[in-house]
PDB file of N, CA and C and ligand atoms in Angstrom:
ATOM      1  N   UNK J 125     -27.137   7.863 -55.224  1.00  0.00           N
ATOM      2  CA  UNK J 125     -27.850   6.701 -55.763  1.00  0.00           C
ATOM      3  C   UNK J 125     -27.460   6.463 -57.212  1.00  0.00           C
ATOM      4  N   UNK J 126     -27.282   5.234 -57.582  1.00  0.00           N
ATOM      5  CA  UNK J 126     -26.947   4.958 -58.981  1.00  0.00           C
ATOM      6  C   UNK J 126     -28.221   4.844 -59.815  1.00  0.00           C
ATOM      7  N   UNK J 127     -28.093   5.213 -61.045  1.00  0.00           N
ATOM      8  CA  UNK J 127     -29.221   5.140 -61.981  1.00  0.00           C
ATOM      9  C   UNK J 127     -29.524   3.679 -62.290  1.00  0.00           C
ATOM     10  N   UNK J 128     -30.812   3.355 -62.402  1.00  0.00           N
ATOM     11  CA  UNK J 128     -31.114   1.982 -62.827  1.00  0.00           C
ATOM     12  C   UNK J 128     -30.701   1.766 -64.276  1.00  0.00           C
ATOM     13  N   UNK J 129     -30.333   0.566 -64.603  1.00  0.00           N
ATOM     14  CA  UNK J 129     -29.944   0.252 -65.976  1.00  0.00           C
ATOM     15  C   UNK J 129     -30.985  -0.698 -66.562  1.00  0.00           C
ATOM     16  N   UNK J 130     -31.494  -0.327 -67.701  1.00  0.00           N
ATOM     17  CA  UNK J 130     -32.481  -1.176 -68.358  1.00  0.00           C
ATOM     18  C   UNK J 130     -31.922  -1.733 -69.653  1.00  0.00           C
ATOM     19  N   UNK J 131     -32.156  -3.007 -69.853  1.00  0.00           N
ATOM     20  CA  UNK J 131     -31.847  -3.612 -71.142  1.00  0.00           C
ATOM     21  C   UNK J 131     -33.192  -3.747 -71.849  1.00  0.00           C
ATOM     22  N   UNK J 132     -33.356  -2.978 -72.926  1.00  0.00           N
ATOM     23  CA  UNK J 132     -34.634  -2.981 -73.634  1.00  0.00           C
ATOM     24  C   UNK J 132     -34.624  -4.079 -74.697  1.00  0.00           C
ATOM     25  N   UNK J 133     -35.639  -4.947 -74.623  1.00  0.00           N
ATOM     26  CA  UNK J 133     -35.648  -6.120 -75.508  1.00  0.00           C
ATOM     27  C   UNK J 133     -36.951  -6.243 -76.278  1.00  0.00           C
ATOM     28  N   UNK J 134     -36.842  -6.882 -77.418  1.00  0.00           N
ATOM     29  CA  UNK J 134     -37.998  -7.174 -78.258  1.00  0.00           C
ATOM     30  C   UNK J 134     -38.736  -8.390 -77.718  1.00  0.00           C
ATOM     31  N   UNK J 135     -40.064  -8.278 -77.540  1.00  0.00           N
ATOM     32  CA  UNK J 135     -40.810  -9.471 -77.142  1.00  0.00           C
ATOM     33  C   UNK J 135     -40.751 -10.530 -78.249  1.00  0.00           C
ATOM     34  N   UNK J 136     -40.679 -11.775 -77.867  1.00  0.00           N
ATOM     35  CA  UNK J 136     -40.609 -12.866 -78.841  1.00  0.00           C
ATOM     36  C   UNK J 136     -41.826 -12.851 -79.760  1.00  0.00           C
ATOM     37  N   UNK J 137     -42.989 -12.519 -79.204  1.00  0.00           N
ATOM     38  CA  UNK J 137     -44.216 -12.522 -80.000  1.00  0.00           C
ATOM     39  C   UNK J 137     -44.225 -11.439 -81.072  1.00  0.00           C
ATOM     40  N   UNK J 138     -43.470 -10.352 -80.850  1.00  0.00           N
ATOM     41  CA  UNK J 138     -43.452  -9.263 -81.824  1.00  0.00           C
ATOM     42  C   UNK J 138     -42.405  -9.449 -82.900  1.00  0.00           C
ATOM     43  N   UNK J 139     -41.366 -10.211 -82.612  1.00  0.00           N
ATOM     44  CA  UNK J 139     -40.321 -10.397 -83.610  1.00  0.00           C
ATOM     45  C   UNK J 139     -39.862 -11.839 -83.635  1.00  0.00           C
ATOM     46  N   UNK J 140     -40.438 -12.602 -84.536  1.00  0.00           N
ATOM     47  CA  UNK J 140     -40.110 -14.019 -84.626  1.00  0.00           C
ATOM     48  C   UNK J 140     -38.636 -14.274 -84.938  1.00  0.00           C
ATOM     49  N   UNK J 141     -38.012 -13.313 -85.643  1.00  0.00           N
ATOM     50  CA  UNK J 141     -36.597 -13.520 -85.969  1.00  0.00           C
ATOM     51  C   UNK J 141     -35.734 -12.608 -85.101  1.00  0.00           C
ATOM     52  N   UNK J 142     -34.918 -13.206 -84.283  1.00  0.00           N
ATOM     53  CA  UNK J 142     -34.065 -12.432 -83.389  1.00  0.00           C
ATOM     54  C   UNK J 142     -32.669 -12.310 -83.963  1.00  0.00           C
ATOM     55  N   UNK J 143     -31.873 -11.480 -83.317  1.00  0.00           N
ATOM     56  CA  UNK J 143     -30.455 -11.396 -83.646  1.00  0.00           C
ATOM     57  C   UNK J 143     -29.836 -12.754 -83.356  1.00  0.00           C
ATOM     58  N   UNK J 144     -28.931 -13.143 -84.231  1.00  0.00           N
ATOM     59  CA  UNK J 144     -28.318 -14.462 -84.135  1.00  0.00           C
ATOM     60  C   UNK J 144     -27.786 -14.751 -82.716  1.00  0.00           C
ATOM     61  N   UNK J 145     -28.033 -15.955 -82.251  1.00  0.00           N
ATOM     62  CA  UNK J 145     -27.542 -16.413 -80.949  1.00  0.00           C
ATOM     63  C   UNK J 145     -28.181 -15.689 -79.760  1.00  0.00           C
ATOM     64  N   UNK J 146     -29.316 -15.064 -79.990  1.00  0.00           N
ATOM     65  CA  UNK J 146     -30.016 -14.430 -78.870  1.00  0.00           C
ATOM     66  C   UNK J 146     -30.575 -15.506 -77.958  1.00  0.00           C
ATOM     67  N   UNK J 147     -30.718 -15.144 -76.689  1.00  0.00           N
ATOM     68  CA  UNK J 147     -31.354 -16.083 -75.781  1.00  0.00           C
ATOM     69  C   UNK J 147     -32.680 -15.505 -75.321  1.00  0.00           C
ATOM     70  N   UNK J 148     -33.546 -16.370 -74.833  1.00  0.00           N
ATOM     71  CA  UNK J 148     -34.859 -15.928 -74.396  1.00  0.00           C
ATOM     72  C   UNK J 148     -34.834 -15.733 -72.882  1.00  0.00           C
ATOM     73  N   UNK J 149     -35.233 -14.536 -72.456  1.00  0.00           N
ATOM     74  CA  UNK J 149     -35.351 -14.223 -71.026  1.00  0.00           C
ATOM     75  C   UNK J 149     -36.744 -13.679 -70.772  1.00  0.00           C
ATOM     76  N   UNK J 150     -36.945 -13.256 -69.531  1.00  0.00           N
ATOM     77  CA  UNK J 150     -38.259 -12.743 -69.173  1.00  0.00           C
ATOM     78  C   UNK J 150     -38.193 -11.244 -68.900  1.00  0.00           C
ATOM     79  N   UNK J 151     -39.197 -10.517 -69.352  1.00  0.00           N
ATOM     80  CA  UNK J 151     -39.320  -9.106 -68.999  1.00  0.00           C
ATOM     81  C   UNK J 151     -39.548  -9.042 -67.483  1.00  0.00           C
ATOM     82  N   UNK J 152     -38.843  -8.110 -66.834  1.00  0.00           N
ATOM     83  CA  UNK J 152     -38.946  -8.037 -65.373  1.00  0.00           C
ATOM     84  C   UNK J 152     -40.263  -7.411 -64.917  1.00  0.00           C
ATOM     85  N   UNK J 153     -40.998  -6.808 -65.847  1.00  0.00           N
ATOM     86  CA  UNK J 153     -42.251  -6.145 -65.487  1.00  0.00           C
ATOM     87  C   UNK J 153     -43.473  -7.004 -65.793  1.00  0.00           C
ATOM     88  N   UNK J 154     -43.574  -7.467 -67.049  1.00  0.00           N
ATOM     89  CA  UNK J 154     -44.796  -8.198 -67.435  1.00  0.00           C
ATOM     90  C   UNK J 154     -44.547  -9.691 -67.612  1.00  0.00           C
ATOM     91  N   UNK J 155     -43.282 -10.101 -67.484  1.00  0.00           N
ATOM     92  CA  UNK J 155     -42.900 -11.515 -67.564  1.00  0.00           C
ATOM     93  C   UNK J 155     -43.123 -12.157 -68.923  1.00  0.00           C
ATOM     94  N   UNK J 156     -43.239 -11.335 -69.964  1.00  0.00           N
ATOM     95  CA  UNK J 156     -43.331 -11.940 -71.293  1.00  0.00           C
ATOM     96  C   UNK J 156     -41.927 -12.407 -71.709  1.00  0.00           C
ATOM     97  N   UNK J 157     -41.864 -13.280 -72.693  1.00  0.00           N
ATOM     98  CA  UNK J 157     -40.567 -13.748 -73.189  1.00  0.00           C
ATOM     99  C   UNK J 157     -39.984 -12.727 -74.146  1.00  0.00           C
ATOM    100  N   UNK J 158     -38.707 -12.412 -73.955  1.00  0.00           N
ATOM    101  CA  UNK J 158     -38.040 -11.438 -74.825  1.00  0.00           C
ATOM    102  C   UNK J 158     -36.725 -12.010 -75.346  1.00  0.00           C
ATOM    103  N   UNK J 159     -36.267 -11.460 -76.474  1.00  0.00           N
ATOM    104  CA  UNK J 159     -34.963 -11.823 -77.022  1.00  0.00           C
ATOM    105  C   UNK J 159     -33.879 -10.978 -76.361  1.00  0.00           C
ATOM    106  N   UNK J 160     -32.828 -11.606 -75.893  1.00  0.00           N
ATOM    107  CA  UNK J 160     -31.682 -10.872 -75.370  1.00  0.00           C
ATOM    108  C   UNK J 160     -30.482 -11.241 -76.231  1.00  0.00           C
ATOM    109  N   UNK J 161     -29.929 -10.229 -76.912  1.00  0.00           N
ATOM    110  CA  UNK J 161     -28.822 -10.505 -77.832  1.00  0.00           C
ATOM    111  C   UNK J 161     -27.549 -10.794 -77.047  1.00  0.00           C
ATOM    112  N   UNK J 162     -26.586 -11.454 -77.696  1.00  0.00           N
ATOM    113  CA  UNK J 162     -25.332 -11.779 -77.001  1.00  0.00           C
ATOM    114  C   UNK J 162     -24.631 -10.557 -76.402  1.00  0.00           C
ATOM    115  N   UNK J 163     -24.681  -9.411 -77.104  1.00  0.00           N
ATOM    116  CA  UNK J 163     -24.005  -8.229 -76.550  1.00  0.00           C
ATOM    117  C   UNK J 163     -24.689  -7.754 -75.273  1.00  0.00           C
ATOM    118  N   UNK J 164     -26.022  -7.893 -75.215  1.00  0.00           N
ATOM    119  CA  UNK J 164     -26.731  -7.508 -73.996  1.00  0.00           C
ATOM    120  C   UNK J 164     -26.419  -8.469 -72.859  1.00  0.00           C
ATOM    121  N   UNK J 165     -26.291  -9.750 -73.190  1.00  0.00           N
ATOM    122  CA  UNK J 165     -25.897 -10.736 -72.176  1.00  0.00           C
ATOM    123  C   UNK J 165     -24.525 -10.349 -71.616  1.00  0.00           C
ATOM    124  N   UNK J 166     -23.625  -9.906 -72.519  1.00  0.00           N
ATOM    125  CA  UNK J 166     -22.292  -9.459 -72.101  1.00  0.00           C
ATOM    126  C   UNK J 166     -22.351  -8.276 -71.159  1.00  0.00           C
ATOM    127  N   UNK J 167     -23.203  -7.308 -71.498  1.00  0.00           N
ATOM    128  CA  UNK J 167     -23.328  -6.118 -70.663  1.00  0.00           C
ATOM    129  C   UNK J 167     -23.763  -6.521 -69.255  1.00  0.00           C
ATOM    130  N   UNK J 168     -24.711  -7.456 -69.177  1.00  0.00           N
ATOM    131  CA  UNK J 168     -25.192  -7.887 -67.863  1.00  0.00           C
ATOM    132  C   UNK J 168     -24.149  -8.711 -67.119  1.00  0.00           C
ATOM    133  N   UNK J 169     -23.349  -9.440 -67.877  1.00  0.00           N
ATOM    134  CA  UNK J 169     -22.340 -10.284 -67.240  1.00  0.00           C
ATOM    135  C   UNK J 169     -21.155  -9.463 -66.739  1.00  0.00           C
ATOM    136  N   UNK J 170     -20.794  -8.411 -67.484  1.00  0.00           N
ATOM    137  CA  UNK J 170     -19.567  -7.686 -67.165  1.00  0.00           C
ATOM    138  C   UNK J 170     -19.760  -6.294 -66.574  1.00  0.00           C
ATOM    139  N   UNK J 171     -20.604  -5.476 -67.226  1.00  0.00           N
ATOM    140  CA  UNK J 171     -20.694  -4.083 -66.801  1.00  0.00           C
ATOM    141  C   UNK J 171     -21.820  -3.819 -65.811  1.00  0.00           C
ATOM    142  N   UNK J 172     -22.981  -4.405 -66.073  1.00  0.00           N
ATOM    143  CA  UNK J 172     -24.159  -4.070 -65.270  1.00  0.00           C
ATOM    144  C   UNK J 172     -24.926  -5.308 -64.811  1.00  0.00           C
ATOM    145  N   UNK J 173     -24.413  -6.001 -63.824  1.00  0.00           N
ATOM    146  CA  UNK J 173     -25.134  -7.184 -63.331  1.00  0.00           C
ATOM    147  C   UNK J 173     -26.495  -6.830 -62.738  1.00  0.00           C
ATOM    148  N   UNK J 174     -26.667  -5.543 -62.387  1.00  0.00           N
ATOM    149  CA  UNK J 174     -27.935  -5.106 -61.792  1.00  0.00           C
ATOM    150  C   UNK J 174     -28.984  -4.760 -62.849  1.00  0.00           C
ATOM    151  N   UNK J 175     -28.597  -4.809 -64.120  1.00  0.00           N
ATOM    152  CA  UNK J 175     -29.503  -4.373 -65.186  1.00  0.00           C
ATOM    153  C   UNK J 175     -30.821  -5.138 -65.163  1.00  0.00           C
ATOM    154  N   UNK J 176     -31.865  -4.404 -65.508  1.00  0.00           N
ATOM    155  CA  UNK J 176     -33.204  -4.971 -65.500  1.00  0.00           C
ATOM    156  C   UNK J 176     -33.656  -5.161 -66.946  1.00  0.00           C
ATOM    157  N   UNK J 177     -34.146  -6.348 -67.258  1.00  0.00           N
ATOM    158  CA  UNK J 177     -34.647  -6.598 -68.612  1.00  0.00           C
ATOM    159  C   UNK J 177     -36.086  -6.111 -68.711  1.00  0.00           C
ATOM    160  N   UNK J 178     -36.343  -5.238 -69.667  1.00  0.00           N
ATOM    161  CA  UNK J 178     -37.720  -4.787 -69.891  1.00  0.00           C
ATOM    162  C   UNK J 178     -38.048  -4.870 -71.380  1.00  0.00           C
ATOM    163  N   UNK J 179     -39.284  -5.244 -71.678  1.00  0.00           N
ATOM    164  CA  UNK J 179     -39.686  -5.342 -73.071  1.00  0.00           C
ATOM    165  C   UNK J 179     -40.074  -3.952 -73.591  1.00  0.00           C
ATOM    166  N   UNK J 180     -40.143  -3.811 -74.901  1.00  0.00           N
ATOM    167  CA  UNK J 180     -40.460  -2.520 -75.504  1.00  0.00           C
ATOM    168  C   UNK J 180     -41.843  -2.006 -75.077  1.00  0.00           C
ATOM    169  N   UNK J 181     -42.874  -2.856 -75.073  1.00  0.00           N
ATOM    170  CA  UNK J 181     -44.177  -2.346 -74.591  1.00  0.00           C
ATOM    171  C   UNK J 181     -44.111  -1.816 -73.157  1.00  0.00           C
ATOM    172  N   UNK J 182     -43.360  -2.455 -72.279  1.00  0.00           N
ATOM    173  CA  UNK J 182     -43.250  -1.959 -70.901  1.00  0.00           C
ATOM    174  C   UNK J 182     -42.487  -0.645 -70.844  1.00  0.00           C
ATOM    175  N   UNK J 183     -41.421  -0.510 -71.627  1.00  0.00           N
ATOM    176  CA  UNK J 183     -40.656   0.743 -71.646  1.00  0.00           C
ATOM    177  C   UNK J 183     -41.532   1.880 -72.127  1.00  0.00           C
ATOM    178  N   UNK J 184     -42.363   1.594 -73.117  1.00  0.00           N
ATOM    179  CA  UNK J 184     -43.207   2.665 -73.648  1.00  0.00           C
ATOM    180  C   UNK J 184     -44.245   3.122 -72.624  1.00  0.00           C
ATOM    181  N   UNK J 185     -44.503   2.301 -71.610  1.00  0.00           N
ATOM    182  CA  UNK J 185     -45.454   2.696 -70.569  1.00  0.00           C
ATOM    183  C   UNK J 185     -44.762   3.389 -69.390  1.00  0.00           C
ATOM    184  N   UNK J 186     -43.440   3.356 -69.386  1.00  0.00           N
ATOM    185  CA  UNK J 186     -42.708   3.925 -68.252  1.00  0.00           C
ATOM    186  C   UNK J 186     -42.649   5.450 -68.330  1.00  0.00           C
ATOM    187  N   UNK J 187     -42.503   6.040 -67.170  1.00  0.00           N
ATOM    188  CA  UNK J 187     -42.367   7.475 -67.049  1.00  0.00           C
ATOM    189  C   UNK J 187     -40.986   7.886 -67.549  1.00  0.00           C
ATOM    190  N   UNK J 188     -40.885   9.055 -68.192  1.00  0.00           N
ATOM    191  CA  UNK J 188     -39.595   9.502 -68.694  1.00  0.00           C
ATOM    192  C   UNK J 188     -38.552   9.645 -67.595  1.00  0.00           C
ATOM    193  N   UNK J 189     -38.999  10.087 -66.421  1.00  0.00           N
ATOM    194  CA  UNK J 189     -38.049  10.253 -65.323  1.00  0.00           C
ATOM    195  C   UNK J 189     -37.513   8.904 -64.850  1.00  0.00           C
ATOM    196  N   UNK J 190     -38.324   7.872 -65.012  1.00  0.00           N
ATOM    197  CA  UNK J 190     -37.870   6.546 -64.600  1.00  0.00           C
ATOM    198  C   UNK J 190     -36.865   5.987 -65.594  1.00  0.00           C
ATOM    199  N   UNK J 191     -37.080   6.294 -66.877  1.00  0.00           N
ATOM    200  CA  UNK J 191     -36.197   5.768 -67.914  1.00  0.00           C
ATOM    201  C   UNK J 191     -34.824   6.421 -67.843  1.00  0.00           C
ATOM    202  N   UNK J 192     -34.784   7.732 -67.598  1.00  0.00           N
ATOM    203  CA  UNK J 192     -33.502   8.426 -67.529  1.00  0.00           C
ATOM    204  C   UNK J 192     -32.870   8.579 -68.892  1.00  0.00           C
ATOM    205  N   UNK J 193     -31.545   8.495 -68.924  1.00  0.00           N
ATOM    206  CA  UNK J 193     -30.857   8.707 -70.188  1.00  0.00           C
ATOM    207  C   UNK J 193     -30.666   7.417 -70.950  1.00  0.00           C
ATOM    208  N   UNK J 194     -30.819   7.518 -72.267  1.00  0.00           N
ATOM    209  CA  UNK J 194     -30.568   6.375 -73.128  1.00  0.00           C
ATOM    210  C   UNK J 194     -29.097   6.363 -73.492  1.00  0.00           C
ATOM    211  N   UNK J 195     -28.491   5.212 -73.394  1.00  0.00           N
ATOM    212  CA  UNK J 195     -27.106   5.116 -73.832  1.00  0.00           C
ATOM    213  C   UNK J 195     -27.080   4.753 -75.306  1.00  0.00           C
ATOM    214  N   UNK J 196     -26.135   5.321 -76.042  1.00  0.00           N
ATOM    215  CA  UNK J 196     -26.033   4.920 -77.445  1.00  0.00           C
ATOM    216  C   UNK J 196     -25.600   3.451 -77.538  1.00  0.00           C
ATOM    217  N   UNK J 197     -25.856   2.861 -78.668  1.00  0.00           N
ATOM    218  CA  UNK J 197     -25.434   1.476 -78.873  1.00  0.00           C
ATOM    219  C   UNK J 197     -23.925   1.381 -78.788  1.00  0.00           C
ATOM    220  N   UNK J 198     -23.424   0.323 -78.201  1.00  0.00           N
ATOM    221  CA  UNK J 198     -21.974   0.136 -78.218  1.00  0.00           C
ATOM    222  C   UNK J 198     -21.576  -0.593 -79.509  1.00  0.00           C
ATOM    223  N   UNK J 199     -20.283  -0.708 -79.727  1.00  0.00           N
ATOM    224  CA  UNK J 199     -19.779  -1.264 -80.987  1.00  0.00           C
ATOM    225  C   UNK J 199     -20.304  -2.677 -81.234  1.00  0.00           C
ATOM    226  N   UNK J 200     -20.382  -3.457 -80.182  1.00  0.00           N
ATOM    227  CA  UNK J 200     -20.833  -4.838 -80.329  1.00  0.00           C
ATOM    228  C   UNK J 200     -22.308  -4.888 -80.752  1.00  0.00           C
ATOM    229  N   UNK J 201     -23.107  -4.012 -80.156  1.00  0.00           N
ATOM    230  CA  UNK J 201     -24.527  -3.964 -80.515  1.00  0.00           C
ATOM    231  C   UNK J 201     -24.719  -3.522 -81.969  1.00  0.00           C
ATOM    232  N   UNK J 202     -23.913  -2.542 -82.389  1.00  0.00           N
ATOM    233  CA  UNK J 202     -23.967  -2.088 -83.776  1.00  0.00           C
ATOM    234  C   UNK J 202     -23.642  -3.233 -84.728  1.00  0.00           C
ATOM    235  N   UNK J 203     -22.602  -3.970 -84.405  1.00  0.00           N
ATOM    236  CA  UNK J 203     -22.173  -5.076 -85.258  1.00  0.00           C
ATOM    237  C   UNK J 203     -23.283  -6.115 -85.374  1.00  0.00           C
ATOM    238  N   UNK J 204     -23.954  -6.396 -84.272  1.00  0.00           N
ATOM    239  CA  UNK J 204     -25.050  -7.373 -84.289  1.00  0.00           C
ATOM    240  C   UNK J 204     -26.180  -6.916 -85.193  1.00  0.00           C
ATOM    241  N   UNK J 205     -26.536  -5.638 -85.077  1.00  0.00           N
ATOM    242  CA  UNK J 205     -27.631  -5.115 -85.883  1.00  0.00           C
ATOM    243  C   UNK J 205     -27.279  -5.119 -87.365  1.00  0.00           C
ATOM    244  N   UNK J 206     -26.029  -4.751 -87.660  1.00  0.00           N
ATOM    245  CA  UNK J 206     -25.589  -4.726 -89.049  1.00  0.00           C
ATOM    246  C   UNK J 206     -25.694  -6.130 -89.639  1.00  0.00           C
ATOM    247  N   UNK J 207     -25.230  -7.085 -88.887  1.00  0.00           N
ATOM    248  CA  UNK J 207     -25.268  -8.487 -89.298  1.00  0.00           C
ATOM    249  C   UNK J 207     -26.722  -8.943 -89.501  1.00  0.00           C
ATOM    250  N   UNK J 208     -27.572  -8.546 -88.588  1.00  0.00           N
ATOM    251  CA  UNK J 208     -28.978  -8.926 -88.631  1.00  0.00           C
ATOM    252  C   UNK J 208     -29.657  -8.365 -89.890  1.00  0.00           C
ATOM    253  N   UNK J 209     -29.361  -7.101 -90.203  1.00  0.00           N
ATOM    254  CA  UNK J 209     -29.958  -6.477 -91.387  1.00  0.00           C
ATOM    255  C   UNK J 209     -29.494  -7.166 -92.653  1.00  0.00           C
ATOM    256  N   UNK J 210     -28.235  -7.540 -92.698  1.00  0.00           N
ATOM    257  CA  UNK J 210     -27.687  -8.214 -93.861  1.00  0.00           C
ATOM    258  C   UNK J 210     -28.418  -9.533 -94.111  1.00  0.00           C
ATOM    259  N   UNK J 211     -28.686 -10.252 -93.029  1.00  0.00           N
ATOM    260  CA  UNK J 211     -29.339 -11.547 -93.164  1.00  0.00           C
ATOM    261  C   UNK J 211     -30.767 -11.435 -93.681  1.00  0.00           C
ATOM    262  N   UNK J 212     -31.377 -10.314 -93.425  1.00  0.00           N
ATOM    263  CA  UNK J 212     -32.781 -10.151 -93.835  1.00  0.00           C
ATOM    264  C   UNK J 212     -32.930  -9.775 -95.294  1.00  0.00           C
ATOM    265  N   UNK J 213     -31.825  -9.307 -95.902  1.00  0.00           N
ATOM    266  CA  UNK J 213     -31.940  -8.850 -97.288  1.00  0.00           C
ATOM    267  C   UNK J 213     -31.986 -10.008 -98.289  1.00  0.00           C
TER     268      UNK J 213
HETATM  269 ZN1   ZN K 156     -42.771  -6.292 -70.339  1.00  0.00          ZN
END
């Protein structure tokens, strides 16, 4: 069996300012609106079409065995965050 893949996203209500060019999607668990950054959209388009979008509050309620292993940020995600931090300064 393959491990489920989760894309963890910030709910729109918790973070009014998203990473540039983020799109709004729905959490697959609670259906709240979340920000999905372009790199995450890429991951779903190319590597993991089966990925499930979950918001941070839902992830924090999940069982550790369900979450499995966290993958480190990829280069594109790092670049987005760096850019985002720069804009906030
Ligand atoms: Zn949720």
